Coordinates of C-alpha atoms in Angstrom, one line a residue:
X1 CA 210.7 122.9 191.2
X2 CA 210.0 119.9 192.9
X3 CA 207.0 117.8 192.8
X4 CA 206.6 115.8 196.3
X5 CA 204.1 113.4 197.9
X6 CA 202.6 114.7 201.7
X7 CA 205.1 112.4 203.6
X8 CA 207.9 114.0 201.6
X9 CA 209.2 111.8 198.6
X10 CA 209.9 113.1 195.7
X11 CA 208.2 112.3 192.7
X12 CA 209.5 115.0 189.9
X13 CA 212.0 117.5 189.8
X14 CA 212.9 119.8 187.2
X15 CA 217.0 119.7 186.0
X16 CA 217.6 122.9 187.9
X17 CA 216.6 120.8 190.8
X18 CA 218.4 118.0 190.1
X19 CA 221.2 119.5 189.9
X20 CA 221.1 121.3 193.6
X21 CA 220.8 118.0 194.9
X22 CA 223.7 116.1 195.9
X23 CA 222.1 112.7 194.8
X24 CA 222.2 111.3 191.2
X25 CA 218.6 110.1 191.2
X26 CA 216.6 111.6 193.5
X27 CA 213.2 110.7 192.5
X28 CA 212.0 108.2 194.7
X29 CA 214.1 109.4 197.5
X30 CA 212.4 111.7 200.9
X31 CA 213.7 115.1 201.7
X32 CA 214.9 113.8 204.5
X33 CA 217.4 111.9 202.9
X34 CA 218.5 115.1 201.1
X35 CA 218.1 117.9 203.1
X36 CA 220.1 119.3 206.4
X37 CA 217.4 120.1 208.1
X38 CA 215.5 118.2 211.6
X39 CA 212.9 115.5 210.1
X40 CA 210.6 117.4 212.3
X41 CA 211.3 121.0 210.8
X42 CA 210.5 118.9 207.5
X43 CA 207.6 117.4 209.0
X44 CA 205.9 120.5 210.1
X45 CA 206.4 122.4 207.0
X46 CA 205.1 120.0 204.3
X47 CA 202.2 119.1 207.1
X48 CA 201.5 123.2 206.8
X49 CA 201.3 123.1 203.2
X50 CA 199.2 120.0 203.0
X51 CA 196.6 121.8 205.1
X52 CA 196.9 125.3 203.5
X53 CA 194.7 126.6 200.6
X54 CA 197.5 129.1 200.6
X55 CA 201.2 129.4 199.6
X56 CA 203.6 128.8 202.7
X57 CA 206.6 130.2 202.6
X58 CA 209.6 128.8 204.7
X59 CA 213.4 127.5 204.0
X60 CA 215.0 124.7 202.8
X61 CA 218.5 123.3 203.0
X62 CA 219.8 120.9 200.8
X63 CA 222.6 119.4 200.7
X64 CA 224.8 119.8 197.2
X65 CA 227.0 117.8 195.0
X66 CA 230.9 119.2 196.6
X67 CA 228.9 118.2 199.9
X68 CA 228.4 121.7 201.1
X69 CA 224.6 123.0 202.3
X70 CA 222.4 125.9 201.3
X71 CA 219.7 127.5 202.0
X72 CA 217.0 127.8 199.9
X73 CA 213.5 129.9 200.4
X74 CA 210.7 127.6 199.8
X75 CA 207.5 128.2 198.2
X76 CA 205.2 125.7 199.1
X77 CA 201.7 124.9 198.0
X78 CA 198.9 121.8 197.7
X79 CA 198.2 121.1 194.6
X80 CA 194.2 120.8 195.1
X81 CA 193.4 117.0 194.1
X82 CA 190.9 116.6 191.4
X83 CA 189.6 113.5 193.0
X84 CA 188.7 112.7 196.8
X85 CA 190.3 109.6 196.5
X86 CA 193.7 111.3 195.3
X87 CA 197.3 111.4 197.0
X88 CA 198.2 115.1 198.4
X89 CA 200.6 116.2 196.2
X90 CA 203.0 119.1 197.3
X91 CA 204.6 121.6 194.7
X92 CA 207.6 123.2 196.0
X93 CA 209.4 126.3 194.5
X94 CA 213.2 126.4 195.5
X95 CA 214.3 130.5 195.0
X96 CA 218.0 131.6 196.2
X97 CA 216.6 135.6 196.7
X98 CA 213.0 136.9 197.6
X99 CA 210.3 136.6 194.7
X100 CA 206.7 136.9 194.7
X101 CA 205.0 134.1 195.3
X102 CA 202.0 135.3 192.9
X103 CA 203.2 134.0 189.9
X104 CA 203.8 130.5 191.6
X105 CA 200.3 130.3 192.8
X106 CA 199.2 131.1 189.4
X107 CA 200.4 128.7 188.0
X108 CA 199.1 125.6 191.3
X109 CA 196.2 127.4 189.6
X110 CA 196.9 126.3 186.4
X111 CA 198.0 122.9 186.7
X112 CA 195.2 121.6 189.2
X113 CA 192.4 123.1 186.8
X114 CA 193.9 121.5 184.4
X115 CA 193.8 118.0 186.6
X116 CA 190.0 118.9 187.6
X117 CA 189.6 119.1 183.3
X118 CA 191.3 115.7 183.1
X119 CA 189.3 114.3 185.3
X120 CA 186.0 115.7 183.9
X121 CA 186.9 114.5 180.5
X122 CA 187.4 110.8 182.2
X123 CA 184.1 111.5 184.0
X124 CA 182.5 112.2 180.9
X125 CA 183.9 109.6 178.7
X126 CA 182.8 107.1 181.6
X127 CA 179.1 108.7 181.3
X128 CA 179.6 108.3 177.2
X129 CA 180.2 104.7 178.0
X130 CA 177.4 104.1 180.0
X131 CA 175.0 105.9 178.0
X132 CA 176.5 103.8 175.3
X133 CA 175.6 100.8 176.5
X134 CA 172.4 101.7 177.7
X135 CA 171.4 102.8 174.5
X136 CA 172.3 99.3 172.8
X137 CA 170.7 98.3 175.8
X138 CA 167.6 100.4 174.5
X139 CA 167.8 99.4 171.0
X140 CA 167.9 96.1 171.4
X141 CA 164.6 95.9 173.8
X142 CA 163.0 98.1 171.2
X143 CA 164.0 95.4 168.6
X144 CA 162.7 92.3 170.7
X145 CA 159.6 94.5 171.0
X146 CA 159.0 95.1 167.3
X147 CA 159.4 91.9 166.3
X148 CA 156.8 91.0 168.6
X149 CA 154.3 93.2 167.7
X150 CA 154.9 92.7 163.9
X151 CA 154.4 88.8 164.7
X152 CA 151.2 90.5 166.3
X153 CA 150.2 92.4 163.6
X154 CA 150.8 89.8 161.0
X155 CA 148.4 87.4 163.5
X156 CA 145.9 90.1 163.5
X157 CA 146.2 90.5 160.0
X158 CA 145.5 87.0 159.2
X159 CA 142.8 87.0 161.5
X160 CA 140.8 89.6 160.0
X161 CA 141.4 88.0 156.5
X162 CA 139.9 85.1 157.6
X163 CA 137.2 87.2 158.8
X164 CA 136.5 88.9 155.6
X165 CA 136.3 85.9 153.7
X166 CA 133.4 84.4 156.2
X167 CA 132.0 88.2 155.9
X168 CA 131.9 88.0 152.0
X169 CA 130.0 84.6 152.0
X170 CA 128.7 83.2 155.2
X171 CA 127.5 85.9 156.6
X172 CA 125.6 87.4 153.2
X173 CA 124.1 84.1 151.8
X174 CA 121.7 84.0 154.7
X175 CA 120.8 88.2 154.5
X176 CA 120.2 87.5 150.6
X177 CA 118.2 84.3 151.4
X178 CA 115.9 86.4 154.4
X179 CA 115.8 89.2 151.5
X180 CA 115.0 87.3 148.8
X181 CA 112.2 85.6 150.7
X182 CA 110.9 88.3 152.9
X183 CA 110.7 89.9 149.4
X184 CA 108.3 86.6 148.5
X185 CA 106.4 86.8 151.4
X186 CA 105.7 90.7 151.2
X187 CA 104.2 90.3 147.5
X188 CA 102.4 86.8 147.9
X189 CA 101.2 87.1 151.4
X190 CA 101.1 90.8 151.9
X191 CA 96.9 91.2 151.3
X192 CA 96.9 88.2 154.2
X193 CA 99.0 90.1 156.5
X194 CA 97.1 92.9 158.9
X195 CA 99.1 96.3 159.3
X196 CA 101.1 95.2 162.0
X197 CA 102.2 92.1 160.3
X198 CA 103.1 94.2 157.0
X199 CA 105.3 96.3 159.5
X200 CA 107.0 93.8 161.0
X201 CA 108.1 92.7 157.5
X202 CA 109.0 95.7 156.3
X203 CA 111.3 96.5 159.0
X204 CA 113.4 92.5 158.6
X205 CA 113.8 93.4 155.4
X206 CA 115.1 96.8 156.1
X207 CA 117.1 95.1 159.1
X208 CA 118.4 92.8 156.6
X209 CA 119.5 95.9 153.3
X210 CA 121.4 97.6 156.7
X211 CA 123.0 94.1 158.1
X212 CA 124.4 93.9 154.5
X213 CA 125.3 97.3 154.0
X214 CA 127.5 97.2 157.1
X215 CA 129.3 94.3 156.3
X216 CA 129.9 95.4 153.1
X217 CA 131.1 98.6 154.3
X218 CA 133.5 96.1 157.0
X219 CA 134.5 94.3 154.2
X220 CA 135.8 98.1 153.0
X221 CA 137.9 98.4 155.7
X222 CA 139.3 95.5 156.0
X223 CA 140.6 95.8 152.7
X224 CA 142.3 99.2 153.7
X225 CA 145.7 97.5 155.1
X226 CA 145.9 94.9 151.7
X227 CA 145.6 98.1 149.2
X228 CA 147.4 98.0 145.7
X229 CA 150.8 99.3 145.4
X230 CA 151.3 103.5 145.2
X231 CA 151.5 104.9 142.1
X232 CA 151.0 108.4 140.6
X233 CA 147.5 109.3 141.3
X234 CA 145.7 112.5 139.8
X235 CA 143.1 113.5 142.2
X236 CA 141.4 115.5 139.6
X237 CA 140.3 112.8 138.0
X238 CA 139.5 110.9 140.7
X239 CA 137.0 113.5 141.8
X240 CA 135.2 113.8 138.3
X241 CA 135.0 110.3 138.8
X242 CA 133.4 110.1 142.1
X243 CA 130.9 113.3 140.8
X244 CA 129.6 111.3 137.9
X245 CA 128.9 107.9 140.6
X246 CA 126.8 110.3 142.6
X247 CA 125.7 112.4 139.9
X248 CA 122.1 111.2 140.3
X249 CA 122.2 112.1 144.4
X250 CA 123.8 115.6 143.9
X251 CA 120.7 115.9 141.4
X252 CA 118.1 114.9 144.0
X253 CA 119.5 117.0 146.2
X254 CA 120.0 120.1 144.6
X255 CA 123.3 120.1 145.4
X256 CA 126.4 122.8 144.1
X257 CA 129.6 120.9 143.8
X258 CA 132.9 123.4 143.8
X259 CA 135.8 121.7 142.9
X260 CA 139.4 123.5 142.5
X261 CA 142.6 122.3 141.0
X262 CA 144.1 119.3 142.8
X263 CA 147.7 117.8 142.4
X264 CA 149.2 114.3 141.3
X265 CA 150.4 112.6 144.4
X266 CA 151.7 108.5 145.2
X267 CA 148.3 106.7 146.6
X268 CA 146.4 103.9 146.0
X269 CA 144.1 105.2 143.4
X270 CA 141.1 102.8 144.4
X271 CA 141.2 103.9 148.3
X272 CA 141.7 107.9 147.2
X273 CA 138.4 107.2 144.8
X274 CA 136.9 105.2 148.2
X275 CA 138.3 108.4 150.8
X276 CA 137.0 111.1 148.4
X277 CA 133.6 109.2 147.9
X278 CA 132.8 109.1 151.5
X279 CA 133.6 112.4 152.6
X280 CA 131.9 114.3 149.5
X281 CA 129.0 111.8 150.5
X282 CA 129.0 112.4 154.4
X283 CA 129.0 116.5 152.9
X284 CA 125.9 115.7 150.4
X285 CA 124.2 113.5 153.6
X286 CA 124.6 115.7 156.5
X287 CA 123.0 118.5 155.1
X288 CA 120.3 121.4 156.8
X289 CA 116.7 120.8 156.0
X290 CA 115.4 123.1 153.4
X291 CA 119.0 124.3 152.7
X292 CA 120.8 123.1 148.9
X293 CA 123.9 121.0 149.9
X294 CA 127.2 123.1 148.7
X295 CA 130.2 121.0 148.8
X296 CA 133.6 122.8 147.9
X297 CA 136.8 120.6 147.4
X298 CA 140.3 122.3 147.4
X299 CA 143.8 120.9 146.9
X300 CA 147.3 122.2 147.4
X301 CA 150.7 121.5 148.2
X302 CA 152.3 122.3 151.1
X303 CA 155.4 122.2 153.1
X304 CA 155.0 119.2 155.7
X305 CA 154.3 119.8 158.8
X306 CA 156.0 117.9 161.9
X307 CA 155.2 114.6 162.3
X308 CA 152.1 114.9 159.2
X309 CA 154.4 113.3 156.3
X310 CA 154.7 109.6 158.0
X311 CA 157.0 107.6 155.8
X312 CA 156.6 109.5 153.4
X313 CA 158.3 112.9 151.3
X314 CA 159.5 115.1 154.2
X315 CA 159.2 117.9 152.0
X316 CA 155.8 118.7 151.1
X317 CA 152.2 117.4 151.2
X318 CA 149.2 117.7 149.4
X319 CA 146.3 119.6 151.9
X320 CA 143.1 118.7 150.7
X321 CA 139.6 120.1 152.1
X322 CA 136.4 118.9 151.5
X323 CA 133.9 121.8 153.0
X324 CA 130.2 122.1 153.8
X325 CA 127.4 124.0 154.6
X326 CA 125.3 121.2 156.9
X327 CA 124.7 120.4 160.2
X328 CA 128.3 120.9 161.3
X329 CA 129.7 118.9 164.9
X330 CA 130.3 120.3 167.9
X331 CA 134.3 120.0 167.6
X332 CA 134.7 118.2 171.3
X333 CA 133.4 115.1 169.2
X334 CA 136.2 115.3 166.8
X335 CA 137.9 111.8 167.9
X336 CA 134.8 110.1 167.7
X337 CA 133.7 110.8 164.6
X338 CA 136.6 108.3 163.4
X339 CA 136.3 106.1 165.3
X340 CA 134.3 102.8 164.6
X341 CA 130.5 102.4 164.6
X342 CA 130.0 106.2 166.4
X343 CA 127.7 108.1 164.7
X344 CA 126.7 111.4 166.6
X345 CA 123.1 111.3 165.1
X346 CA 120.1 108.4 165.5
X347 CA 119.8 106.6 162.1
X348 CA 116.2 108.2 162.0
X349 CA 117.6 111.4 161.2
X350 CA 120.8 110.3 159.0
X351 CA 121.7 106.8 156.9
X352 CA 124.4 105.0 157.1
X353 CA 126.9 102.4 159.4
X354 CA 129.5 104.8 161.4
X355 CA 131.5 103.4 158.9
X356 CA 132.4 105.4 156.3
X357 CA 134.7 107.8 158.5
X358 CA 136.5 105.4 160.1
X359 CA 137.5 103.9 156.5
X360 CA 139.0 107.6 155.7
X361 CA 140.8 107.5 158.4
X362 CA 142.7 103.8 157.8
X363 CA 143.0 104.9 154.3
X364 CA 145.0 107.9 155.2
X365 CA 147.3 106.3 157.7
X366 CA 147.8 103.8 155.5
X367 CA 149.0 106.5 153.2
X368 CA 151.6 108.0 156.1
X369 CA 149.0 111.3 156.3
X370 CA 146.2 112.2 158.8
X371 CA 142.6 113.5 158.8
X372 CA 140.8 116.0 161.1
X373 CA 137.8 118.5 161.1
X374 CA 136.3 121.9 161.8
X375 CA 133.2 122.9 162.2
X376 CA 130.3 124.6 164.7
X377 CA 126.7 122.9 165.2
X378 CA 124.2 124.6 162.1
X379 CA 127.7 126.1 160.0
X380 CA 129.1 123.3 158.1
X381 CA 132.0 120.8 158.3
X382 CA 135.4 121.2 156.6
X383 CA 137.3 118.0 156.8
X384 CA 141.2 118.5 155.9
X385 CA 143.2 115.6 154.9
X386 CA 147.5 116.1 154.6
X387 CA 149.0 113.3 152.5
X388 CA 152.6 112.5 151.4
X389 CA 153.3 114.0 147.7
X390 CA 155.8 111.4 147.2
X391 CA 157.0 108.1 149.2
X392 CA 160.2 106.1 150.6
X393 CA 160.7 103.2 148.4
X394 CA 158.8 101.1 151.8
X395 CA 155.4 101.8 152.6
X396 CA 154.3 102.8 156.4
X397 CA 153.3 99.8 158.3
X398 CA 149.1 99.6 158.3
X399 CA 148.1 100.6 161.7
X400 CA 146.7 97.5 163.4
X401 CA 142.7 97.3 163.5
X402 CA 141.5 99.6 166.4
X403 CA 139.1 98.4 168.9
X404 CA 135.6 99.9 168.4
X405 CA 132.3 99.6 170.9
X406 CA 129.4 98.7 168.9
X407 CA 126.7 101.3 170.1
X408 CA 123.6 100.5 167.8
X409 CA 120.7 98.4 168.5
X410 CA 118.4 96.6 166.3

């Protein structure tokens, strides 16, 4: 077996090889140097088998050690390069008596699959190198753009510190002065004042209670991000709790409050008493005219579902549903319902800021859970709420203050 080059050098030879050859190291040497035969005869032949997909068969003579010549039949075959840019590289099978040439194809087969698997494997270490550095590439953009937006979210956190300190005393001391003297005005000067004047009073001091009610209810959720650390947290408590603050509405109301068994979970307990508060109260509020509000509360835990867990235990949640029998929502106005200052009734029909939703919502994200909401127009709500049972030893990053459109007019 020798292994050649297309022009004819040798570059490997097996010792049977070696020693039909008359030189002692014939590696690096052309055939022409150690056969008998016409350079042209040599020429031609290897030229065949460089252009062949084929064996080619033909004959050799080589010259031997004692300086005699024989004749050998030649297999000859390409061995198929595994990249363009390779050198042709001839395999050529010396036999002294007629053999298949099968087995010698078989085994060209062999060795240029396995060159086309060598050179797959570089290919694909080359592609594992590159995709390497792209990802470090990757990460490190990713980095560089965290850190900028928590400088961002730090700034906007600051920021709307700074605005709920001027919320919690500029803006109220002059809504408590107008009350307090609109109040003066209405019992001093109210048998001077005609009708329209009374109702023009009336409604700045009602402007005035609602002004104050929606900054305290900002002032709510701008406290969401800054909440107390997480500790075990029995919602069943929490719940008897926030029945016996509105046990005086749920009594004006006529109102049947069903409440099942509900687990211990890691929360803030003041913002669970604040999410359960407003949701029971958006179920006692948005009921149908004539028709006792029943409000039913269920708990349970569950396995996680993708992407519901946040930070927090991967394992299970606690599902908790707060259902209805009001007005209901048509569901495409799902989103909005959350979202800042939207209310989907006039505040003729219903009290209240757009508020209060929006507040469940930051509470549960800053708990690493989510809220949504089923219902039909005329059949009742049923707002379901999937929070962590158990946390990472870091919280989830608050989400930073989403934009809202105030929609309201005086």
């Amino acid at each position: 077996m020798l292994l050649v080059s297309g022009a004819g050098r040798v570059l490997a030879l097996n010792p049977p090889a070696a020693a039909a050859l008359a030189a002692a190291e014939p590696v690096g040497l052309y055939l022409t140097d150690l056969a008998a035969d016409p350079p042209e005869k040599l020429a031609r032949y290897l030229g065949a088998c460089s252009r062949s997909r084929a064996m080619v068969l033909g004959a050799l003579t080589l010259r031997r050690p004692d300086g005699q010549t024989r004749t050998w039949r030649c297999e000859g075959a390409v061995l198929r390069p595994w990249s363009p840019e390779a050198t042709t590289l001839l395999m050529l099978r010396l036999r002294s008596r007629e053999a298949a040439g099968r087995r010698f194809a078989l085994l060209n087969d062999k060795i240029a699959a396995l060159s086309r698997q060598v050179h797959e494997r570089l290919e694909a270490e080359a592609a594992l190198r590159r995709a390497h550095e792209q990802l470090e590439e990757r990460v490190a953009e990713r980095t560089a753009a965290l850190s900028r937006a928590n400088a961002e979210l730090e700034r906007s956190n600051r920021a709307l510190e700074e605005f709920a300190s001027v919320a919690s005393h500029d803006l109220q001391e002059p809504l408590r002065k107008i009350q307090v003297f609109g109040t003066f005005l209405g019992e001093r000067e109210a048998r001077h004042l005609d009708p329209e004047g009374r109702a023009y009073l009336a409604r700045m001091l009602h402007a005035a209670r609602r002004m104050q009610t929606l900054i305290t209810d900002l002032l709510k959720l701008s406290r969401v991000a800054a909440g107390r650390p997480l500790v075990p947290v029995d919602l069943d408590e929490v719940v008897r709790g926030v029945l016996a603050d509105l046990e005086a509405r749920i009594a004006q109301e006529a109102a049947r409050v069903e409440v099942g068994p509900l687990p211990v979970i890691e929360a803030d307990p003041l913002q669970m008493r604040q999410l359960l508060q407003n949701l029971i109260g958006n179920a006692l509020k948005f009921h149908r005219p004539g028709v006792p509000p029943v409000v039913r509360i269920s708990g349970e835990v569950v396995p996680a579902p993708q992407g519901a867990a946040g930070d927090g235990d991967a394992r299970t949640c606690c599902r908790i549903e707060v259902a209805d029998n009001g007005i209901g929502f048509d569901e495409q106005y799902r989103d909005r319902i959350f979202t800042l200052f939207q209310r989907l009734h006039g505040r003729g029909s219903y009290e209240g800021t757009g508020v209060g939703l929006a507040i469940c919502q930051r509470i549960v994200e800053r708990h690493g859970g989510r809220i949504t909401a089923r219902s039909r127009p005329g059949e009742g709500a049923t707002f379901v709420v999937l929070l962590p049972v158990a946390h990472a030893q870091t919280e989830p990053a608050p989400p930073p203050p989403a934009a809202a459109s105030v929609q309201e007019t005086a």
